[in-house]
Amino acid sequence: MQKIKVAITHGDINGVGYEVILKTFSNPEMLGLCTPVIYGSPKVAIYHRNAIGLQENFNVVNSAKDARDNQINLVNCFGEEEIKIEFGKATPEGGKAAYVSLETALKDIAAGFVDVLVTAPINKNTIQRDGFHFPGHTEYIEQKLGKGQKALMILMNESIRVALVTTHVPVAKIAQSITQPLLEEKLQILNQSLKRDFSIDNPRIAVLSLNPHCGDDGLIGEEEKTIINPVVENCFKQGIRCFGPYAADGFFGSGNYKHFDAILAMYHDQGLAPFKALAMDDGVNYTAGLPVVRTSPAHGTAYDIAGKNEANEASFRQAVYTAIDVFRNRAKYDEAYGNPLRKQYYEKRDDSDKLKLDQVTEDDI
């Protein structure tokens, strides 16, 4: 079997992207697990490598089709172009380099030259330009490669998964953004992802409230009564094992999250603040719901420690592991459920042991 090809964008070149990438693949066991394909600049990669004192070499290629197993491959997206690196600074050059890397990787994903995508952190402000007017990776990848499917952001590690109904939305607009159709859509995506991407046959999902104390029966908010409760009840009737809403303030501190396979939070900080308190070092951002498998580390550019050899690569390494696991789980799931068998049974009037196959209607199943 061929190794899984992992497309890796270098993110903001003034942050810790290259550092966590290089530290991850300095372990030779990682090269035995997959074939990394970094989308970036050889000159920038060497600059970062020297800054943190590593010795890893790159197999520089013009296309992912030329990537070699057991080597750190680097697709040169910039030719001989000089790119100015300023550790710890948000610059237009850094934003442009992040965009070019991402755009090139997405084209190769679409062409089937690589299997999964792992993105290093970007600066969401400096990357903005013609062709990219999005609040982050998730929305851009959904638009480029979603094929009409909707994305769901899941932050996860081995012990917890937190999904978000709304993502990069200003706090002032959160309540008006949460509707019954949106909440039901996110629950369905999460339920299917737990089954297909994580091989959980009968997942349990906790749904958090929007307002403090679940709205106190309408005293401090009506969304639980008018939106969240009806959706939870309706989805449960459809076979999704979802429960709640639960008041968000005590849900994590009490350890209640340990009883569920995933938690659906209403907005970004409601889910990510407790998640990062519990899983900052090895957390992974996974984009569920799309045809492409995409992960990233749960941290940002970390400008304050860029170039200082202080970045912890554990989150990025887990992002690579997660992308590989999801890719394999999807293949197994699709194989198992791609061609369901017709109903098989023994006819009572037949004394032989011959198995009878017959077409049946949906009502017979």
One Martini backbone bead per residue (centre of mass of N, CA, C, O) as a GRO file, in nm:
protein
  365
    1MET     BB    1   0.097   0.036   0.020
    2GLN     BB    2   0.056   0.357   0.005
    3LYS     BB    3   0.134   0.636   0.129
    4ILE     BB    4   0.023   0.902   0.280
    5LYS     BB    5  -0.039   1.221   0.155
    6VAL     BB    6   0.075   1.524   0.313
    7ALA     BB    7  -0.048   1.831   0.307
    8ILE     BB    8   0.154   2.136   0.378
    9THR     BB    9   0.117   2.436   0.511
   10HIS     BB   10   0.316   2.717   0.627
   11GLY     BB   11   0.183   2.971   0.663
   12ASP     BB   12   0.313   3.197   0.865
   13ILE     BB   13   0.648   3.299   0.828
   14ASN     BB   14   0.648   3.466   1.126
   15GLY     BB   15   0.602   3.206   1.267
   16VAL     BB   16   0.572   2.847   1.380
   17GLY     BB   17   0.528   2.658   1.140
   18TYR     BB   18   0.810   2.543   1.061
   19GLU     BB   19   0.888   2.444   1.338
   20VAL     BB   20   0.663   2.224   1.377
   21ILE     BB   21   0.720   2.072   1.120
   22LEU     BB   22   1.024   1.999   1.161
   23LYS     BB   23   0.995   1.863   1.436
   24THR     BB   24   0.806   1.639   1.349
   25PHE     BB   25   1.007   1.532   1.095
   26SER     BB   26   1.267   1.459   1.270
   27ASN     BB   27   1.108   1.205   1.304
   28PRO     BB   28   1.142   0.907   1.137
   29GLU     BB   29   0.861   0.779   1.201
   30MET     BB   30   0.691   0.975   1.028
   31LEU     BB   31   0.806   0.871   0.748
   32GLY     BB   32   0.673   0.583   0.794
   33LEU     BB   33   0.364   0.693   0.792
   34CYS     BB   34   0.433   0.926   0.574
   35THR     BB   35   0.409   1.181   0.309
   36PRO     BB   36   0.549   1.481   0.304
   37VAL     BB   37   0.402   1.804   0.171
   38ILE     BB   38   0.539   2.105   0.133
   39TYR     BB   39   0.413   2.444   0.099
   40GLY     BB   40   0.680   2.657  -0.028
   41SER     BB   41   1.013   2.766   0.069
   42PRO     BB   42   1.339   2.690   0.076
   43LYS     BB   43   1.450   2.953   0.202
   44VAL     BB   44   1.255   2.967   0.442
   45ALA     BB   45   1.311   2.689   0.560
   46ILE     BB   46   1.615   2.732   0.613
   47TYR     BB   47   1.589   2.974   0.799
   48HIS     BB   48   1.432   2.820   1.017
   49ARG     BB   49   1.624   2.586   1.060
   50ASN     BB   50   1.865   2.763   1.159
   51ALA     BB   51   1.721   2.909   1.399
   52ILE     BB   52   1.671   2.603   1.550
   53GLY     BB   53   1.905   2.382   1.481
   54LEU     BB   54   1.855   2.209   1.231
   55GLN     BB   55   1.923   1.929   0.967
   56GLU     BB   56   1.711   1.905   0.770
   57ASN     BB   57   1.615   1.786   0.460
   58PHE     BB   58   1.510   1.850   0.117
   59ASN     BB   59   1.273   1.764  -0.136
   60VAL     BB   60   1.270   1.945  -0.415
   61VAL     BB   61   0.968   2.033  -0.590
   62ASN     BB   62   0.715   2.109  -0.842
   63SER     BB   63   0.551   1.845  -0.751
   64ALA     BB   64   0.368   1.605  -0.582
   65LYS     BB   65   0.427   1.377  -0.793
   66ASP     BB   66   0.754   1.386  -0.693
   67ALA     BB   67   0.728   1.257  -0.436
   68ARG     BB   68   0.903   1.104  -0.162
   69ASP     BB   69   0.969   0.864   0.026
   70ASN     BB   70   1.143   0.926   0.324
   71GLN     BB   71   1.081   1.241   0.282
   72ILE     BB   72   1.106   1.592   0.280
   73ASN     BB   73   0.881   1.760   0.101
   74LEU     BB   74   0.906   2.052  -0.137
   75VAL     BB   75   0.701   2.281  -0.276
   76ASN     BB   76   0.773   2.528  -0.502
   77CYS     BB   77   0.581   2.839  -0.496
   78PHE     BB   78   0.829   3.082  -0.575
   79GLY     BB   79   1.092   3.008  -0.672
   80GLU     BB   80   1.324   3.290  -0.667
   81GLU     BB   81   1.177   3.438  -0.464
   82GLU     BB   82   1.191   3.692  -0.235
   83ILE     BB   83   1.133   3.654   0.123
   84LYS     BB   84   1.041   3.831   0.391
   85ILE     BB   85   1.155   3.787   0.727
   86GLU     BB   86   0.960   3.860   1.043
   87PHE     BB   87   0.970   3.785   1.338
   88GLY     BB   88   0.661   3.856   1.499
   89LYS     BB   89   0.519   3.971   1.232
   90ALA     BB   90   0.268   4.150   1.061
   91THR     BB   91   0.267   4.094   0.709
   92PRO     BB   92   0.212   4.106   0.375
   93GLU     BB   93   0.417   3.882   0.301
   94GLY     BB   94   0.301   3.667   0.493
   95GLY     BB   95   0.016   3.660   0.367
   96LYS     BB   96   0.095   3.584   0.079
   97ALA     BB   97   0.247   3.318   0.144
   98ALA     BB   98   0.003   3.175   0.269
   99TYR     BB   99  -0.182   3.186   0.019
  100VAL     BB  100  -0.007   3.039  -0.190
  101SER     BB  101   0.017   2.775  -0.035
  102LEU     BB  102  -0.286   2.710  -0.014
  103GLU     BB  103  -0.365   2.723  -0.315
  104THR     BB  104  -0.173   2.499  -0.413
  105ALA     BB  105  -0.279   2.270  -0.230
  106LEU     BB  106  -0.576   2.271  -0.330
  107LYS     BB  107  -0.513   2.189  -0.621
  108ASP     BB  108  -0.385   1.910  -0.543
  109ILE     BB  109  -0.627   1.795  -0.403
  110ALA     BB  110  -0.825   1.815  -0.646
  111ALA     BB  111  -0.620   1.631  -0.830
  112GLY     BB  112  -0.495   1.389  -0.636
  113PHE     BB  113  -0.183   1.423  -0.527
  114VAL     BB  114  -0.320   1.431  -0.247
  115ASP     BB  115  -0.498   1.334   0.054
  116VAL     BB  116  -0.424   1.551   0.278
  117LEU     BB  117  -0.474   1.834   0.513
  118VAL     BB  118  -0.226   2.056   0.669
  119THR     BB  119  -0.244   2.355   0.862
  120ALA     BB  120  -0.085   2.625   0.928
  121PRO     BB  121  -0.081   2.913   1.075
  122ILE     BB  122  -0.259   3.216   1.040
  123ASN     BB  123  -0.325   3.547   0.944
  124LYS     BB  124  -0.646   3.675   0.907
  125ASN     BB  125  -0.554   3.959   0.800
  126THR     BB  126  -0.302   3.935   0.595
  127ILE     BB  127  -0.454   3.728   0.390
  128GLN     BB  128  -0.612   3.940   0.278
  129ARG     BB  129  -0.763   3.936  -0.060
  130ASP     BB  130  -0.784   3.863  -0.364
  131GLY     BB  131  -0.975   3.560  -0.307
  132PHE     BB  132  -0.964   3.651   0.021
  133HIS     BB  133  -1.281   3.675   0.211
  134PHE     BB  134  -1.213   3.538   0.510
  135PRO     BB  135  -1.203   3.427   0.855
  136GLY     BB  136  -1.078   3.146   0.735
  137HIS     BB  137  -1.008   2.833   0.641
  138THR     BB  138  -1.285   2.693   0.657
  139GLU     BB  139  -1.447   2.878   0.458
  140TYR     BB  140  -1.257   2.850   0.214
  141ILE     BB  141  -1.263   2.541   0.178
  142GLU     BB  142  -1.565   2.519   0.142
  143GLN     BB  143  -1.575   2.692  -0.122
  144LYS     BB  144  -1.355   2.528  -0.292
  145LEU     BB  145  -1.423   2.194  -0.183
  146GLY     BB  146  -1.732   2.129  -0.089
  147LYS     BB  147  -1.961   2.073  -0.300
  148GLY     BB  148  -2.205   2.197  -0.102
  149GLN     BB  149  -2.085   2.139   0.156
  150LYS     BB  150  -2.065   2.158   0.509
  151ALA     BB  151  -1.895   2.289   0.769
  152LEU     BB  152  -1.721   2.163   1.075
  153MET     BB  153  -1.594   2.256   1.377
  154ILE     BB  154  -1.336   2.057   1.545
  155LEU     BB  155  -1.222   2.015   1.869
  156MET     BB  156  -0.944   1.788   1.958
  157ASN     BB  157  -0.880   1.482   2.131
  158GLU     BB  158  -0.874   1.182   2.300
  159SER     BB  159  -1.112   1.311   2.523
  160ILE     BB  160  -1.224   1.547   2.319
  161ARG     BB  161  -1.517   1.707   2.151
  162VAL     BB  162  -1.562   2.029   1.985
  163ALA     BB  163  -1.833   2.190   1.845
  164LEU     BB  164  -1.961   2.445   1.607
  165VAL     BB  165  -2.209   2.652   1.504
  166THR     BB  166  -2.034   2.901   1.542
  167THR     BB  167  -1.749   3.090   1.464
  168HIS     BB  168  -1.651   3.373   1.296
  169VAL     BB  169  -1.839   3.560   1.509
  170PRO     BB  170  -1.963   3.814   1.637
  171VAL     BB  171  -2.106   3.849   1.936
  172ALA     BB  172  -2.345   4.043   1.840
  173LYS     BB  173  -2.435   3.792   1.615
  174ILE     BB  174  -2.504   3.515   1.742
  175ALA     BB  175  -2.810   3.490   1.806
  176GLN     BB  176  -2.906   3.551   1.503
  177SER     BB  177  -2.744   3.294   1.383
  178ILE     BB  178  -2.928   3.107   1.549
  179THR     BB  179  -3.096   2.835   1.404
  180GLN     BB  180  -3.270   2.563   1.337
  181PRO     BB  181  -3.136   2.479   1.068
  182LEU     BB  182  -2.841   2.509   1.163
  183LEU     BB  183  -2.846   2.320   1.409
  184GLU     BB  184  -2.937   2.068   1.255
  185GLU     BB  185  -2.703   2.057   1.057
  186LYS     BB  186  -2.474   2.025   1.270
  187LEU     BB  187  -2.578   1.764   1.398
  188GLN     BB  188  -2.565   1.589   1.143
  189ILE     BB  189  -2.266   1.623   1.083
  190LEU     BB  190  -2.158   1.522   1.354
  191ASN     BB  191  -2.283   1.241   1.354
  192GLN     BB  192  -2.150   1.146   1.086
  193SER     BB  193  -1.855   1.195   1.169
  194LEU     BB  194  -1.843   0.999   1.408
  195LYS     BB  195  -1.890   0.754   1.224
  196ARG     BB  196  -1.689   0.796   0.974
  197ASP     BB  197  -1.423   0.938   1.111
  198PHE     BB  198  -1.443   0.771   1.423
  199SER     BB  199  -1.596   0.494   1.458
  200ILE     BB  200  -1.893   0.562   1.584
  201ASP     BB  201  -2.189   0.403   1.596
  202ASN     BB  202  -2.339   0.551   1.878
  203PRO     BB  203  -2.349   0.857   1.936
  204ARG     BB  204  -2.294   1.112   2.187
  205ILE     BB  205  -2.460   1.435   2.228
  206ALA     BB  206  -2.389   1.753   2.348
  207VAL     BB  207  -2.590   2.043   2.419
  208LEU     BB  208  -2.558   2.372   2.444
  209SER     BB  209  -2.627   2.662   2.560
  210LEU     BB  210  -2.654   3.012   2.527
  211ASN     BB  211  -2.754   3.083   2.800
  212PRO     BB  212  -2.764   3.133   3.108
  213HIS     BB  213  -2.907   2.873   3.263
  214CYS     BB  214  -3.083   2.810   3.007
  215GLY     BB  215  -3.257   3.091   3.059
  216ASP     BB  216  -3.450   3.048   3.294
  217ASP     BB  217  -3.724   2.999   3.147
  218GLY     BB  218  -3.683   3.297   2.985
  219LEU     BB  219  -3.556   3.523   3.168
  220ILE     BB  220  -3.247   3.509   2.991
  221GLY     BB  221  -3.385   3.364   2.743
  222GLU     BB  222  -3.537   3.195   2.443
  223GLU     BB  223  -3.359   2.991   2.271
  224GLU     BB  224  -3.410   2.724   2.415
  225LYS     BB  225  -3.726   2.713   2.360
  226THR     BB  226  -3.728   2.799   2.035
  227ILE     BB  227  -3.462   2.621   1.932
  228ILE     BB  228  -3.300   2.396   2.087
  229ASN     BB  229  -3.511   2.200   2.194
  230PRO     BB  230  -3.660   2.128   1.927
  231VAL     BB  231  -3.407   2.014   1.784
  232VAL     BB  232  -3.331   1.791   1.979
  233GLU     BB  233  -3.599   1.639   1.962
  234ASN     BB  234  -3.602   1.593   1.655
  235CYS     BB  235  -3.324   1.447   1.627
  236PHE     BB  236  -3.391   1.215   1.817
  237LYS     BB  237  -3.622   1.101   1.638
  238GLN     BB  238  -3.401   1.052   1.395
  239GLY     BB  239  -3.145   0.907   1.575
  240ILE     BB  240  -3.007   1.126   1.740
  241ARG     BB  241  -2.792   1.128   2.025
  242CYS     BB  242  -2.921   1.399   2.179
  243PHE     BB  243  -2.845   1.639   2.446
  244GLY     BB  244  -3.047   1.886   2.604
  245PRO     BB  245  -2.956   2.161   2.731
  246TYR     BB  246  -2.649   2.279   2.867
  247ALA     BB  247  -2.489   2.442   3.091
  248ALA     BB  248  -2.174   2.578   3.031
  249ASP     BB  249  -2.034   2.649   3.309
  250GLY     BB  250  -2.046   2.331   3.441
  251PHE     BB  251  -1.979   2.108   3.227
  252PHE     BB  252  -1.661   2.088   3.248
  253GLY     BB  253  -1.591   2.103   3.556
  254SER     BB  254  -1.769   1.832   3.621
  255GLY     BB  255  -1.711   1.616   3.374
  256ASN     BB  256  -1.955   1.569   3.171
  257TYR     BB  257  -1.800   1.533   2.894
  258LYS     BB  258  -1.716   1.223   2.943
  259HIS     BB  259  -2.020   1.112   2.845
  260PHE     BB  260  -1.924   1.208   2.553
  261ASP     BB  261  -1.830   1.225   2.209
  262ALA     BB  262  -1.969   1.518   2.195
  263ILE     BB  263  -1.975   1.882   2.164
  264LEU     BB  264  -2.219   2.146   2.116
  265ALA     BB  265  -2.151   2.468   2.049
  266MET     BB  266  -2.261   2.795   1.979
  267TYR     BB  267  -1.964   2.922   2.021
  268HIS     BB  268  -1.640   2.975   2.016
  269ASP     BB  269  -1.564   3.042   2.327
  270GLN     BB  270  -1.747   2.832   2.462
  271GLY     BB  271  -1.562   2.592   2.348
  272LEU     BB  272  -1.248   2.689   2.343
  273ALA     BB  273  -1.177   2.769   2.628
  274PRO     BB  274  -1.209   2.489   2.767
  275PHE     BB  275  -1.047   2.323   2.567
  276LYS     BB  276  -0.767   2.473   2.605
  277ALA     BB  277  -0.751   2.410   2.909
  278LEU     BB  278  -0.746   2.085   2.849
  279ALA     BB  279  -0.591   2.091   2.522
  280MET     BB  280  -0.344   2.268   2.419
  281ASP     BB  281  -0.097   2.082   2.333
  282ASP     BB  282  -0.297   1.843   2.159
  283GLY     BB  283  -0.475   2.000   1.982
  284VAL     BB  284  -0.737   1.982   1.722
  285ASN     BB  285  -0.834   2.102   1.402
  286TYR     BB  286  -1.140   1.992   1.253
  287THR     BB  287  -1.288   1.951   0.926
  288ALA     BB  288  -1.602   1.880   0.884
  289GLY     BB  289  -1.818   1.775   0.598
  290LEU     BB  290  -1.597   1.727   0.384
  291PRO     BB  291  -1.423   1.574   0.133
  292VAL     BB  292  -1.188   1.691   0.275
  293VAL     BB  293  -0.904   1.640   0.475
  294ARG     BB  294  -0.875   1.867   0.762
  295THR     BB  295  -0.607   2.003   0.956
  296SER     BB  296  -0.493   2.156   1.273
  297PRO     BB  297  -0.367   2.329   1.495
  298ALA     BB  298  -0.487   2.494   1.801
  299HIS     BB  299  -0.296   2.716   1.727
  300GLY     BB  300  -0.117   2.984   1.643
  301THR     BB  301   0.152   3.178   1.542
  302ALA     BB  302   0.328   3.271   1.780
  303TYR     BB  303   0.508   3.539   1.769
  304ASP     BB  304   0.656   3.551   2.056
  305ILE     BB  305   0.832   3.260   1.963
  306ALA     BB  306   0.953   3.315   1.702
  307GLY     BB  307   1.272   3.171   1.643
  308LYS     BB  308   1.329   3.030   1.958
  309ASN     BB  309   1.275   2.721   2.010
  310GLU     BB  310   0.965   2.700   2.180
  311ALA     BB  311   0.789   2.523   2.021
  312ASN     BB  312   0.518   2.300   2.029
  313GLU     BB  313   0.454   2.004   1.821
  314ALA     BB  314   0.210   1.829   1.925
  315SER     BB  315  -0.034   1.948   1.770
  316PHE     BB  316   0.071   1.896   1.485
  317ARG     BB  317   0.114   1.592   1.509
  318GLN     BB  318  -0.187   1.533   1.571
  319ALA     BB  319  -0.290   1.641   1.302
  320VAL     BB  320  -0.160   1.421   1.133
  321TYR     BB  321  -0.284   1.177   1.269
  322THR     BB  322  -0.582   1.256   1.221
  323ALA     BB  323  -0.581   1.264   0.913
  324ILE     BB  324  -0.507   0.966   0.879
  325ASP     BB  325  -0.737   0.837   1.040
  326VAL     BB  326  -0.973   0.957   0.878
  327PHE     BB  327  -0.898   0.843   0.604
  328ARG     BB  328  -0.923   0.546   0.694
  329ASN     BB  329  -1.211   0.550   0.811
  330ARG     BB  330  -1.353   0.630   0.550
  331ALA     BB  331  -1.273   0.386   0.384
  332LYS     BB  332  -1.411   0.176   0.565
  333TYR     BB  333  -1.695   0.292   0.563
  334ASP     BB  334  -1.743   0.298   0.253
  335GLU     BB  335  -1.705  -0.007   0.218
  336ALA     BB  336  -1.932  -0.102   0.419
  337TYR     BB  337  -2.172   0.116   0.290
  338GLY     BB  338  -2.171   0.124  -0.032
  339ASN     BB  339  -2.295  -0.202  -0.059
  340PRO     BB  340  -2.571  -0.307   0.029
  341LEU     BB  341  -2.744  -0.569   0.111
  342ARG     BB  342  -2.973  -0.769   0.063
  343LYS     BB  343  -3.210  -0.941   0.182
  344GLN     BB  344  -3.175  -1.219   0.412
  345TYR     BB  345  -3.336  -1.552   0.398
  346TYR     BB  346  -3.546  -1.804   0.524
  347GLU     BB  347  -3.775  -2.020   0.413
  348LYS     BB  348  -4.005  -2.207   0.580
  349ARG     BB  349  -4.098  -2.400   0.329
  350ASP     BB  350  -3.792  -2.462   0.320
  351ASP     BB  351  -3.594  -2.753   0.388
  352SER     BB  352  -3.354  -2.628   0.304
  353ASP     BB  353  -3.025  -2.452   0.325
  354LYS     BB  354  -3.098  -2.248   0.125
  355LEU     BB  355  -3.030  -1.931   0.035
  356LYS     BB  356  -3.241  -1.656   0.012
  357LEU     BB  357  -3.288  -1.413  -0.243
  358ASP     BB  358  -3.446  -1.083  -0.225
  359GLN     BB  359  -3.642  -0.839  -0.307
  360VAL     BB  360  -3.711  -0.544  -0.118
  361THR     BB  361  -3.873  -0.327   0.049
  362GLU     BB  362  -3.852  -0.076   0.275
  363ASP     BB  363  -4.092  -0.194   0.456
  364ASP     BB  364  -3.942  -0.480   0.509
  365ILE     BB  365  -3.687  -0.371   0.690
   0.00000   0.00000   0.00000
